[in-house]
mmCIF file of C-alpha atoms and ligand atoms in Angstrom:
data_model
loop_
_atom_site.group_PDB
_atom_site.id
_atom_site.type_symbol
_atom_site.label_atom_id
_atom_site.label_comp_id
_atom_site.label_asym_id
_atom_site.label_seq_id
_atom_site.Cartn_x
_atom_site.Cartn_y
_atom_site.Cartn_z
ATOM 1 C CA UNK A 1 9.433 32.519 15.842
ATOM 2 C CA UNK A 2 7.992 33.241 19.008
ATOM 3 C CA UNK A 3 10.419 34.544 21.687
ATOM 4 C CA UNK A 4 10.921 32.930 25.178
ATOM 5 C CA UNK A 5 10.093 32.665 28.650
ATOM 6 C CA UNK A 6 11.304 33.791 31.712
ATOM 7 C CA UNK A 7 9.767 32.946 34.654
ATOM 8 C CA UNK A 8 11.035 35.509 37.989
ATOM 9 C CA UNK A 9 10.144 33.242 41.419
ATOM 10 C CA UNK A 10 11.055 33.374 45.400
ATOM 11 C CA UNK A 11 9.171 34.829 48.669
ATOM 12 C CA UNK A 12 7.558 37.823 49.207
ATOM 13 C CA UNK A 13 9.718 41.071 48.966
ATOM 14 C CA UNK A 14 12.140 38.853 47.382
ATOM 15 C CA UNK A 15 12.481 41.885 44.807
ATOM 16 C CA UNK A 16 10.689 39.322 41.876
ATOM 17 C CA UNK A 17 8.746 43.154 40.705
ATOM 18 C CA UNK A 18 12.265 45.117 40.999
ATOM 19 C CA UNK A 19 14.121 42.718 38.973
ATOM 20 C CA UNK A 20 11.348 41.310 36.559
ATOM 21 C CA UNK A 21 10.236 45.052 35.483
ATOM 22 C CA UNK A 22 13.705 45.975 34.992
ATOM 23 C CA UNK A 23 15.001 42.599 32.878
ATOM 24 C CA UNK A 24 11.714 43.226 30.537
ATOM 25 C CA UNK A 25 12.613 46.932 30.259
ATOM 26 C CA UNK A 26 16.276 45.224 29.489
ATOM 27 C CA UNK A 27 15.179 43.040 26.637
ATOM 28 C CA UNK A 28 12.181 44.285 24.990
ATOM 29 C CA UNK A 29 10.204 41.436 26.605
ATOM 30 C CA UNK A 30 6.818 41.748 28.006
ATOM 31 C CA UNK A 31 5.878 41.824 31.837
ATOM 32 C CA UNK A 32 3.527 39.685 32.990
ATOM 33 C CA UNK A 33 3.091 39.997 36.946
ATOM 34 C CA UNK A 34 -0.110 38.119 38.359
ATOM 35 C CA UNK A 35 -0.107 40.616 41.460
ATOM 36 C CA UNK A 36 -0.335 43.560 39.405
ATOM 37 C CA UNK A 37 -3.291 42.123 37.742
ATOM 38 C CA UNK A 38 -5.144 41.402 40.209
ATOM 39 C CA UNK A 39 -4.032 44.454 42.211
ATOM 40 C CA UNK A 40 -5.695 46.682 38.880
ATOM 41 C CA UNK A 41 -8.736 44.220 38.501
ATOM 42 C CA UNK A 42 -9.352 44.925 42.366
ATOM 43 C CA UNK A 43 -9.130 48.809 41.678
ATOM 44 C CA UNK A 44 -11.393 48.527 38.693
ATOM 45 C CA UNK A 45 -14.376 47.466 41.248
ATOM 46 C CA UNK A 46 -15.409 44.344 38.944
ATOM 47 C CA UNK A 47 -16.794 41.481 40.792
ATOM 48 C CA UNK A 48 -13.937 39.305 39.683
ATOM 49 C CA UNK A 49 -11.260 42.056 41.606
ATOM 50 C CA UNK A 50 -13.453 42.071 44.574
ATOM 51 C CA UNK A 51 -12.646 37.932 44.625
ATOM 52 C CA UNK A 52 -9.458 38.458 43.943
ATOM 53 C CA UNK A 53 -9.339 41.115 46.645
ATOM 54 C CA UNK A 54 -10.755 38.496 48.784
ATOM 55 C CA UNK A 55 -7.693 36.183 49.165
ATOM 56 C CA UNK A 56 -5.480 38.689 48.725
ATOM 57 C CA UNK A 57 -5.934 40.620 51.627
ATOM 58 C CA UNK A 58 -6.020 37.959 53.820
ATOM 59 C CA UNK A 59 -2.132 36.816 52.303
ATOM 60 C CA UNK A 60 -3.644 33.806 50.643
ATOM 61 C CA UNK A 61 -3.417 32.418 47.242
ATOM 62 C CA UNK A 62 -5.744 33.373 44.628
ATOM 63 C CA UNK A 63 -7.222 29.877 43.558
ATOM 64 C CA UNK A 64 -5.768 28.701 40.110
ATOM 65 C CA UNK A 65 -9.007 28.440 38.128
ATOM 66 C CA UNK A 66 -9.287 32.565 38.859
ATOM 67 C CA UNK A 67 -5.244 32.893 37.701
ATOM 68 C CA UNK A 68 -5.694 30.425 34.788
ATOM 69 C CA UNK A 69 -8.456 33.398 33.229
ATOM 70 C CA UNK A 70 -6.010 36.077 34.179
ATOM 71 C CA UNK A 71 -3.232 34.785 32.636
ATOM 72 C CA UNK A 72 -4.589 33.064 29.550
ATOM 73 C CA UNK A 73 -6.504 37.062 28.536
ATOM 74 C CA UNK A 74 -2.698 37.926 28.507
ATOM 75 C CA UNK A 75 -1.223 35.469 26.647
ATOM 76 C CA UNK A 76 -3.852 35.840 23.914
ATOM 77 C CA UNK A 77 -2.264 39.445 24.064
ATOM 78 C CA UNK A 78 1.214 38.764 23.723
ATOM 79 C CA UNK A 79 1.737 37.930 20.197
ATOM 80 C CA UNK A 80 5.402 37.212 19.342
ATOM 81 C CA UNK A 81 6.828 38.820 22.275
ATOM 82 C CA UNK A 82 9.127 37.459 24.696
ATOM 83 C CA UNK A 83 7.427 36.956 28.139
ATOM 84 C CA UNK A 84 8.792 37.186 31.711
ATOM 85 C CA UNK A 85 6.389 35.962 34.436
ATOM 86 C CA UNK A 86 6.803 37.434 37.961
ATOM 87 C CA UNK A 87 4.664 36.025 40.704
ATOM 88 C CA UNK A 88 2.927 33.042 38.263
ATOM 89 C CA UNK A 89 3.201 29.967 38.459
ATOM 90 C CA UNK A 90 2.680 29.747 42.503
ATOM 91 C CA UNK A 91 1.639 26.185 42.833
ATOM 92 C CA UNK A 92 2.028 22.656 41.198
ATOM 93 C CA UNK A 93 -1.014 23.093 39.306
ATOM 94 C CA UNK A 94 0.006 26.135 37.817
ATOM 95 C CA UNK A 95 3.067 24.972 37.144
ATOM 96 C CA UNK A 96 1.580 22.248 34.802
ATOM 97 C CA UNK A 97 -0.958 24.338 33.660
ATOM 98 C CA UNK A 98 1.814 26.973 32.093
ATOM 99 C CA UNK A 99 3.423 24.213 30.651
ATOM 100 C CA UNK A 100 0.354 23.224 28.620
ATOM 101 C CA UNK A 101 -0.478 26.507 27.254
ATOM 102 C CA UNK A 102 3.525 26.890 26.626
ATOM 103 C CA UNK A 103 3.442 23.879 24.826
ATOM 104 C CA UNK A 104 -0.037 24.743 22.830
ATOM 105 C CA UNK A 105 1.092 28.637 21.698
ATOM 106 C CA UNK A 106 4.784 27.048 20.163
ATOM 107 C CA UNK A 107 6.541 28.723 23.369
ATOM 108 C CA UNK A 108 9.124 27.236 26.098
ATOM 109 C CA UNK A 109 10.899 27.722 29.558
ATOM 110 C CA UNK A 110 14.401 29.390 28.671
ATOM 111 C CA UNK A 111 15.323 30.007 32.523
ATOM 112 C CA UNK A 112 13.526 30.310 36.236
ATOM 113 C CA UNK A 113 15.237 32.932 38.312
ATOM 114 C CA UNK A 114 14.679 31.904 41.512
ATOM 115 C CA UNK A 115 15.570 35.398 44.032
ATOM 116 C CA UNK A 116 16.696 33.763 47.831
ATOM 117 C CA UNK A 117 16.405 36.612 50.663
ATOM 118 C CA UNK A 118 16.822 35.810 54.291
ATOM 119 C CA UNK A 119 13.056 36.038 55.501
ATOM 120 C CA UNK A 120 14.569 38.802 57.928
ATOM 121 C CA UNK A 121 15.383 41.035 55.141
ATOM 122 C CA UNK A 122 12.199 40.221 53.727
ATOM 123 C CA UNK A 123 10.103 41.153 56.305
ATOM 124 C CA UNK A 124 12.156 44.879 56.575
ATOM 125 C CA UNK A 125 11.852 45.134 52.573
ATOM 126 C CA UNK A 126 7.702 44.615 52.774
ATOM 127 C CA UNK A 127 7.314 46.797 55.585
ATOM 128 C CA UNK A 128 8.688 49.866 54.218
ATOM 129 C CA UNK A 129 7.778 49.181 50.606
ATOM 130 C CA UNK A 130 5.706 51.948 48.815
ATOM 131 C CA UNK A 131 3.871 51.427 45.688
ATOM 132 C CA UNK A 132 2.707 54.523 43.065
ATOM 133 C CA UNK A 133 -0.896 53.478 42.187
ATOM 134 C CA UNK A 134 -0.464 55.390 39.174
ATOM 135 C CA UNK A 135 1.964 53.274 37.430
ATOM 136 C CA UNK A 136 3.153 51.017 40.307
ATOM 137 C CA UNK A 137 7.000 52.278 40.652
ATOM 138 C CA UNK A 138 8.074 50.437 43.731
ATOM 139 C CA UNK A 139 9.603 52.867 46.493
ATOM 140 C CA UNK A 140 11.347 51.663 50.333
ATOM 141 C CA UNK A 141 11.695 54.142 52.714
ATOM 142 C CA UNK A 142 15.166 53.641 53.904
ATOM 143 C CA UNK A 143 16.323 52.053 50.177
ATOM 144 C CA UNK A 144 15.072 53.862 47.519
ATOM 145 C CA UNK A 145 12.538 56.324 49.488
ATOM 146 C CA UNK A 146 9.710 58.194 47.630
ATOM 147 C CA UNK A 147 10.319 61.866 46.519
ATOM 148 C CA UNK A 148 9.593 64.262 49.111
ATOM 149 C CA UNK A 149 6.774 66.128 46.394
ATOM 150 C CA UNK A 150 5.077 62.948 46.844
ATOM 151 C CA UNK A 151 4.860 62.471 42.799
ATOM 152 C CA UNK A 152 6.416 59.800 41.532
ATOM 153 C CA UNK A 153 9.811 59.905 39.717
ATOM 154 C CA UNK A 154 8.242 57.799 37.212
ATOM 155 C CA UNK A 155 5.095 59.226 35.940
ATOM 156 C CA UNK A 156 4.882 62.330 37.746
ATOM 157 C CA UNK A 157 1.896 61.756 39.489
ATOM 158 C CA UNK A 158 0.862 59.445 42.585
ATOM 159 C CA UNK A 159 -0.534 58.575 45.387
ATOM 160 C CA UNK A 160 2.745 56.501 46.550
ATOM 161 C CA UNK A 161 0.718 54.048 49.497
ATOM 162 C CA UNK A 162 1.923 51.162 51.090
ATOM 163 C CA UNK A 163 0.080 48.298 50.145
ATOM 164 C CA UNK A 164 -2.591 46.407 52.217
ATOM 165 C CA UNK A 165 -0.995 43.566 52.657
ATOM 166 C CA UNK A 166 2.555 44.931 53.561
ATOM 167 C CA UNK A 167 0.974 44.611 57.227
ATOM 168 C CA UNK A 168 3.086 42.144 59.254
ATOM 169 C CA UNK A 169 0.278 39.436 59.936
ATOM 170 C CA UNK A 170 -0.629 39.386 56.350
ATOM 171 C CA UNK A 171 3.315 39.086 55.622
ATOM 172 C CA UNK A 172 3.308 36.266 58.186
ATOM 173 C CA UNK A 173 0.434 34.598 55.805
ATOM 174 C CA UNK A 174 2.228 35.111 52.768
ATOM 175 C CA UNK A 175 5.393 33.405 53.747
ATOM 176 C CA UNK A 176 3.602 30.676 54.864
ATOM 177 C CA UNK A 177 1.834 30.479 51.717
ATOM 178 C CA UNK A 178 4.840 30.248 49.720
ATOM 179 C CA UNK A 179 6.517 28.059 51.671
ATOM 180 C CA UNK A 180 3.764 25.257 51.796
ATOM 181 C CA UNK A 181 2.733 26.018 48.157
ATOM 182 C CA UNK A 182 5.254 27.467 45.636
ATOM 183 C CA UNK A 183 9.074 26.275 46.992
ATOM 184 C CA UNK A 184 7.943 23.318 45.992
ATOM 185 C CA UNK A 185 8.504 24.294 42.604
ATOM 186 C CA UNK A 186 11.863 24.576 43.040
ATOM 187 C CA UNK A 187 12.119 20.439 42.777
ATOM 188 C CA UNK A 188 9.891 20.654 39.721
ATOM 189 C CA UNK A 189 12.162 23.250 37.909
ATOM 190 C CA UNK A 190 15.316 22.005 38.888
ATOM 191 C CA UNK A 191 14.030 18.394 37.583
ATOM 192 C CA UNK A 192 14.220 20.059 34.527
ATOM 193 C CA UNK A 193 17.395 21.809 34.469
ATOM 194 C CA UNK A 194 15.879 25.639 34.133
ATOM 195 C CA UNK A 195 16.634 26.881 37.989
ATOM 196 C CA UNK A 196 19.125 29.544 38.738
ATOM 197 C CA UNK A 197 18.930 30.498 41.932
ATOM 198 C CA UNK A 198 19.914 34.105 42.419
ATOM 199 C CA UNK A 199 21.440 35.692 45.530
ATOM 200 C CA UNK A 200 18.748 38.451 45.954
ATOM 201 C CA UNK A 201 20.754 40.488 48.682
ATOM 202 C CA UNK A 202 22.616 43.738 47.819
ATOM 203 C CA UNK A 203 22.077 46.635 45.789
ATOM 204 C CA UNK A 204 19.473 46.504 43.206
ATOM 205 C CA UNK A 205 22.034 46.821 40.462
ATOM 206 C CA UNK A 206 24.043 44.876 41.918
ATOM 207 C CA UNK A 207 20.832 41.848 41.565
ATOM 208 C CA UNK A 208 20.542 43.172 38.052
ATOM 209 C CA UNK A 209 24.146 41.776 36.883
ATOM 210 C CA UNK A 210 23.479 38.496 38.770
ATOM 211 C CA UNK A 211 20.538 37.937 36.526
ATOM 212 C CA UNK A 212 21.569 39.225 33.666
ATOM 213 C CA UNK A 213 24.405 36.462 33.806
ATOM 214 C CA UNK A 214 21.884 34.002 34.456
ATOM 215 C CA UNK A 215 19.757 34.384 31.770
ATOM 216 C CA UNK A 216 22.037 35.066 28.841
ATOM 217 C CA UNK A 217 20.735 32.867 26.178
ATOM 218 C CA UNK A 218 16.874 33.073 26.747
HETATM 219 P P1 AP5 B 301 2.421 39.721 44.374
HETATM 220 O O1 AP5 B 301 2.100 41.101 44.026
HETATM 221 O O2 AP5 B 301 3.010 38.842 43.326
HETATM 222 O O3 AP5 B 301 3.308 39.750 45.678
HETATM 223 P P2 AP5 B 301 4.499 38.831 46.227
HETATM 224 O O4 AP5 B 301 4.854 37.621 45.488
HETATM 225 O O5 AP5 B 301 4.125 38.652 47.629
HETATM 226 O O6 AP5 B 301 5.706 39.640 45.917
HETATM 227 P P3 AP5 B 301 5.879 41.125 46.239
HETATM 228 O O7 AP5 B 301 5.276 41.969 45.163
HETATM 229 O O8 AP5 B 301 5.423 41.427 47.635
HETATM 230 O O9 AP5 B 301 7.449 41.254 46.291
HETATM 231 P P4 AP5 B 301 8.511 41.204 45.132
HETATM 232 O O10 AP5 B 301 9.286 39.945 45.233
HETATM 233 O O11 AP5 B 301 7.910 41.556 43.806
HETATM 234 O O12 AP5 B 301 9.467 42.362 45.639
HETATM 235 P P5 AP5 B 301 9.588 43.901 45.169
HETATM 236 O O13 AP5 B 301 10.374 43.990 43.912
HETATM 237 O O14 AP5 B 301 8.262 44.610 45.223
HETATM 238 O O15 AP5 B 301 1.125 38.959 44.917
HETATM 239 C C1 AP5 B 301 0.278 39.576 45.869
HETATM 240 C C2 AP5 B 301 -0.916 38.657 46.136
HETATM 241 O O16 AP5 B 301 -1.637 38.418 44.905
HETATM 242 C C3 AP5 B 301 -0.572 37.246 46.635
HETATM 243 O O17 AP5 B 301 -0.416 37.231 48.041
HETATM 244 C C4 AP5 B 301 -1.805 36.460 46.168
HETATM 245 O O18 AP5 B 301 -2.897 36.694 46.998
HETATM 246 C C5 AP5 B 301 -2.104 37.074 44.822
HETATM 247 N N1 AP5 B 301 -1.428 36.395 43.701
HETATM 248 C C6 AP5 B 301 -0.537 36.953 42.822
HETATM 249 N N2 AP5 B 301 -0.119 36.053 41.926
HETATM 250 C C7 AP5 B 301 -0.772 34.894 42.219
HETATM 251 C C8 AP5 B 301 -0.748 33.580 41.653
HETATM 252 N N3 AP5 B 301 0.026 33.288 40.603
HETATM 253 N N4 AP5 B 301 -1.527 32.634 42.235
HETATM 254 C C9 AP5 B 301 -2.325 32.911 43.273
HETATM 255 N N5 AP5 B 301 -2.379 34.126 43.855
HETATM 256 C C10 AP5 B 301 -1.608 35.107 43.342
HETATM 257 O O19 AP5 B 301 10.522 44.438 46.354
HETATM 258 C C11 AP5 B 301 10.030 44.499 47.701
HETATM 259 C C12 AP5 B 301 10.642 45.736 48.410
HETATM 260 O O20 AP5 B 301 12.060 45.541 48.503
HETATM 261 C C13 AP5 B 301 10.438 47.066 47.663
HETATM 262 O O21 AP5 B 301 10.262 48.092 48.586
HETATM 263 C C14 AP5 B 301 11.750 47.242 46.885
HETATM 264 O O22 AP5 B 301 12.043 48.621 46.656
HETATM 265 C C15 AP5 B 301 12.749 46.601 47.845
HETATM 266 N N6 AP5 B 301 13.884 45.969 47.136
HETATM 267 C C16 AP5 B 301 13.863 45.262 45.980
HETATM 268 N N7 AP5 B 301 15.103 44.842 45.657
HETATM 269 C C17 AP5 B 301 15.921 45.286 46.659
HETATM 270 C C18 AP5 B 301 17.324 45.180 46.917
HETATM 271 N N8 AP5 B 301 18.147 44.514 46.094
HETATM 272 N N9 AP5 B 301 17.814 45.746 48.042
HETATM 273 C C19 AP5 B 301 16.985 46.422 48.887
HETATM 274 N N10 AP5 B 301 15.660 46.579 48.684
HETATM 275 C C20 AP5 B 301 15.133 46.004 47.598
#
């Protein structure tokens, strides 16, 4: 039997990456983040990344036809596996779109973790973020800063950058895009009965136990 879903939501910088990578490592699922995606479609130099590459540097949404492709490829990857979403489904229409192709590959919802960060601490975790573009280990400066070799703990190589759109007008944009476009989704999941929400503030570990008690049976 097919395993199940997980589906990681909240703002920007809510730590969705942080936790997400870590609960796959956890349980042998697979990670499925749209941002990475696009982020490696953008550095392949494809005409579809330099669309993507489009919205995203401006701290917009991607359109859903564009994330429907991207995620669907995936899925048809997957197999059996268990599968935990981070950064997908953003808007209603994804939403409903998810649960179709749920519904048509014999797979379900087990739990949403939604992260909640005060958008102050949000706005300090995006501005000192810093990504490896080898193998995209997430740094922060002041949290969990970089090695001084500049080679990533990880895979041993690097650069470690901060990403383009870690600049505070294109932060600005991507609160605003959540909050007119995917909180809303909140409502839809908690219709449903699948919403934890998760307090996303303290150590990294410490985030790690709260989810890990929220998702015990999926
Ligand atoms: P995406 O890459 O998904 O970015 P995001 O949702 O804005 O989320 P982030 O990756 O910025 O943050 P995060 O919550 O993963 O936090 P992280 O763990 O890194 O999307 C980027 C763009 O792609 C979008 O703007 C859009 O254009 C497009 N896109 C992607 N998916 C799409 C979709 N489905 N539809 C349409 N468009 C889409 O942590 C952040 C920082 O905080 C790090 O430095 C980390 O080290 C630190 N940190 C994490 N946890 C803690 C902690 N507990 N304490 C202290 N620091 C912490």
């Amino acid at each position: 039997m097919k395993r199940k879903v997980v589906v990681f939501c909240g703002p920007p910088g809510a730590g969705k990456g942080t936790q997400a990578r870590n609960f796959a490592q956890a349980r042998g699922y697979r990670h499925l983040a749209t941002g990475d995606l696009m982020r490696s479609e953008r550095e392949s130099g494809s005409p579809l990344g330099r669309r993507f590459d489009q919205y995203m540097r401006a701290g917009k949404l991607v359109p859903d036809d564009l994330v429907f492709d991207l995620v669907s490829q995936e899925l048809e990857l997957a197999g059996e596996d268990g599968l935990v979403f981070d950064g997908f489904p953003r808007t209603a229409a994804q939403a409903e779109q998810l649960d179709i192709i749920l519904r048509e590959t014999g797979r379900a919802i087990g739990r949403v973790v939604w992260l909640e960060v005060p958008t102050q601490e949000l706005v300090r975790r995006l501005s000192g973020r810093r990504v490896c573009v080898n193998c995209g280990q997430v740094y922060h400066v002041d949290y969990t800063p970089p090695p001084a070799s500049g080679l990533c703990k990880n895979c041993g190589q690097g650069p470690i950058v901060q990403r383009k759109d870690d600049e505070p007008d294109i932060i600005r944009n991507r609160v605003a895009s959540y909050d007119l476009q995917t909180r809303p989704l909140l409502d839809y999941y908690k219709a449903r009965d699948l919403v934890n929400l998760v307090d996303g503030v303290g150590s990294t570990e410490t985030v790690s136990e709260r989810v890990a008690t929220a998702v015990v049976t999926a």
